[in-house]
C-alpha positions as CSV (number, residue, x, y, z in Angstrom):
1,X,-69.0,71.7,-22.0
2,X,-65.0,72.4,-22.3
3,X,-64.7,70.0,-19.1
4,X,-66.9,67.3,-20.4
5,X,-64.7,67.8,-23.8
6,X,-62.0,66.8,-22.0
7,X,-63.3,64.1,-20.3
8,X,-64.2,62.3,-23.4
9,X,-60.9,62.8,-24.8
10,X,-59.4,60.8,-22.0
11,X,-62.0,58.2,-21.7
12,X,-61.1,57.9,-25.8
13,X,-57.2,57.5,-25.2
14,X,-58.0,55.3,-21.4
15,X,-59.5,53.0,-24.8
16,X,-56.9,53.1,-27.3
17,X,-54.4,52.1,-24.4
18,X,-57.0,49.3,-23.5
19,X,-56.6,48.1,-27.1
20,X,-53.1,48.4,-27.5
21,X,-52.5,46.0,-24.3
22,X,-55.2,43.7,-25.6
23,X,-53.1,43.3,-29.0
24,X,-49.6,43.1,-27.2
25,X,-51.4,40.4,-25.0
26,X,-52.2,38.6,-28.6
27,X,-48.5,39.3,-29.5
28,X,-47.7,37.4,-26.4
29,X,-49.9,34.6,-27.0
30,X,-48.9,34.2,-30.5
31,X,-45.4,34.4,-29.4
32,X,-45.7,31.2,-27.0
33,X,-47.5,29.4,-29.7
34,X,-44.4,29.7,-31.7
35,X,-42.3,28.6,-28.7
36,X,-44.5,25.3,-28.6
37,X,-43.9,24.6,-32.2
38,X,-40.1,24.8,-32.4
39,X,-40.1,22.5,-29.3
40,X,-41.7,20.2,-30.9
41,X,-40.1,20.4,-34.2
42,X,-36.7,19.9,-32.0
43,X,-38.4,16.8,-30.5
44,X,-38.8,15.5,-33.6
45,X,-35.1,16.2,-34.5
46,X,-34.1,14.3,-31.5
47,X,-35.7,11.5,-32.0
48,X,-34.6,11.2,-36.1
49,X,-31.3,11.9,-34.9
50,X,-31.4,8.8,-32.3
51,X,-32.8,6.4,-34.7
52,X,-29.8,7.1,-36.3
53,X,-27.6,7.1,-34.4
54,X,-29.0,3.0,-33.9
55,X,-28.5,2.6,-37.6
56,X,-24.8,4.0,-37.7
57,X,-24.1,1.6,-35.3
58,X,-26.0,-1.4,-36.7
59,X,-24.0,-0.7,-39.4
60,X,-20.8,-0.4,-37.9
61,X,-21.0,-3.7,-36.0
62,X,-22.3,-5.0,-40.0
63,X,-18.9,-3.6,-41.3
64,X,-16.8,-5.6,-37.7
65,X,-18.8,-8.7,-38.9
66,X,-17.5,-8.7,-42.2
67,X,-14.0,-7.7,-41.2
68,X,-14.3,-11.0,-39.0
69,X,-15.2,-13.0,-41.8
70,X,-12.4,-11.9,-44.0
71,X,-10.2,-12.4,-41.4
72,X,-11.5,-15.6,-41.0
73,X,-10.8,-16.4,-44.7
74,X,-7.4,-15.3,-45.0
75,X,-6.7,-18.3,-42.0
76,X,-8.4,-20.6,-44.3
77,X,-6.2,-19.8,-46.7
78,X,-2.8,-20.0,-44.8
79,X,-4.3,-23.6,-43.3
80,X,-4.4,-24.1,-47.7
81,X,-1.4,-23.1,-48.1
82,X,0.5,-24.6,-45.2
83,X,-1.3,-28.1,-46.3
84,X,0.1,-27.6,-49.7
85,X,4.0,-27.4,-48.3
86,X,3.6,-30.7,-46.2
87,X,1.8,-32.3,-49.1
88,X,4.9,-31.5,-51.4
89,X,7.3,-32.0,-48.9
90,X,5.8,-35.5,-48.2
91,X,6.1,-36.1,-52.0
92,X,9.5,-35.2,-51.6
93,X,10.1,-37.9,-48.6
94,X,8.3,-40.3,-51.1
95,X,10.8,-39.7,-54.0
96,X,13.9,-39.8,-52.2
97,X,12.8,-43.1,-50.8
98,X,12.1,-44.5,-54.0
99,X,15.6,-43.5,-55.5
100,X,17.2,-45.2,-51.9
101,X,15.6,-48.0,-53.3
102,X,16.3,-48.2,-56.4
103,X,20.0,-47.7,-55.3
104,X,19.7,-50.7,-53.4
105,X,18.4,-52.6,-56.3
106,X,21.2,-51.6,-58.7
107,X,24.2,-52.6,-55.9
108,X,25.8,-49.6,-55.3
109,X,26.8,-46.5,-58.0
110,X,29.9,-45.0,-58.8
111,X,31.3,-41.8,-58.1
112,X,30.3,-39.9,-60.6
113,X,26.5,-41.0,-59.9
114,X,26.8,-40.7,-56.5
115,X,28.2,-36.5,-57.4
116,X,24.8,-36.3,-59.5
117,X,22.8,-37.4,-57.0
118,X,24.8,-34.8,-54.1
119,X,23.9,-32.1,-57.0
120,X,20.3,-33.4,-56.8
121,X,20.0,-32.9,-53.5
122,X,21.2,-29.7,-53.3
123,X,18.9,-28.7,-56.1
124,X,16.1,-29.5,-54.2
125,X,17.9,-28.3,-51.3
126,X,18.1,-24.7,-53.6
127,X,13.8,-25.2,-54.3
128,X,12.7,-26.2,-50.9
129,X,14.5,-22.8,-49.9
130,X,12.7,-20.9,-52.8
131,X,9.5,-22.3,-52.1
132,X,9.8,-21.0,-48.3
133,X,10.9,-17.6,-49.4
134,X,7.7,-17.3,-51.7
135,X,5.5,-18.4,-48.7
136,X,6.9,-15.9,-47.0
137,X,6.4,-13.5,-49.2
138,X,2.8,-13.9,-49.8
139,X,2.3,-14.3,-45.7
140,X,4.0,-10.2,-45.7
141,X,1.6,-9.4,-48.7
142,X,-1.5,-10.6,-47.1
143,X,-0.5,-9.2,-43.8
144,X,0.0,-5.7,-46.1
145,X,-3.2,-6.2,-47.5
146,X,-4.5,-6.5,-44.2
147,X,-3.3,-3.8,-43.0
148,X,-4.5,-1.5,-46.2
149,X,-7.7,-3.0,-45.6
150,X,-7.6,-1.8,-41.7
151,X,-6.0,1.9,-43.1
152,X,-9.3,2.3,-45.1
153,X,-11.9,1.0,-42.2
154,X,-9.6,3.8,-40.2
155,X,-10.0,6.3,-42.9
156,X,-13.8,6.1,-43.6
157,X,-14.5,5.8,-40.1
158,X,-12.9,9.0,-39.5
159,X,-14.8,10.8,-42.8
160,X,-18.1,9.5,-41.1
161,X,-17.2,11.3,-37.9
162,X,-16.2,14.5,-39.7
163,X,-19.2,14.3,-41.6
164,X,-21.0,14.4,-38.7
165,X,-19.4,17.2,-37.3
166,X,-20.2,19.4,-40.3
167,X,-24.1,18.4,-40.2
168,X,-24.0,19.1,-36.6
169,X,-22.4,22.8,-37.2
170,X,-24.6,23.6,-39.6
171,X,-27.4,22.8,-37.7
172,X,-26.6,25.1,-35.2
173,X,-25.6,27.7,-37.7
């Protein structure tokens, strides 16, 4: 009786080992089921990240398009301007004809209206010089403005990229 006592003992804890295996086994199973899912939740994050990366540069070739265009512009506007200095220069031409003829007419001036007209001439002399020094000027400021303009493409470029880095850390964090 004391032997078959013992037997039954064992066969009882041979079960309970039996059982224990069966639930690690389960542990196991539910353990690779978990695997599956974050690979495919890290699928999915792959492929959102790709279709944005698309979008970011979509964009960015939006943003050289427009930068194109302004550029573009800003010629358009020196051919104005330039147009504007022949047009008064060839007004200019025009009146200084028109007073050579007028001279002719009249026969000859004196000296003291031939000093007026030397003081006329240098006037315009004096404006034409102004006028080139304010063309000037605005060709430096738009080229400035430009160059602002490039500085901030430069500078939200390189928040964009350092944005990204964060959202990247964080995701592995």
């Amino acid at each position: 009786p004391l032997e078959r006592e013992r037997e039954g003992g064992r066969e009882r804890e041979r079960e309970r080992e039996r059982e224990r295996e069966r639930e690690r086994e389960r542990e196991r199973g539910r353990e690779r089921e978990r695997e599956r899912e974050r690979e495919r939740e890290r699928e999915i994050e792959r492929e959102r990240e790709k279709h944005k990366k698309g979008e970011r540069e979509r964009e960015k070739e939006r943003e050289r398009e427009r930068e194109r265009e302004r550029e573009r512009e800003r010629e358009r506007e020196r051919e104005r301007e330039r147009e504007r200095g022949r047009k008064k220069q060839r007004e200019r031409e025009r009146e200084r004809k028109r007073e050579r003829e007028s001279e002719r007419e009249r026969g000859g001036k004196g000296e003291r209206e031939r000093e007026r007209e030397r003081e006329r001439e240098r006037e315009r002399d004096r404006e034409r010089e102004r006028e080139i020094k304010e063309e000037r000027e605005r060709e430096r400021e738009r080229e400035r403005e430009s160059e602002r303009e490039r500085e901030r493409e430069r500078k939200k470029k390189r928040e964009s990229v350092c944005e990204r880095e964060r959202v990247r850390k964080r995701g592995k964090g």
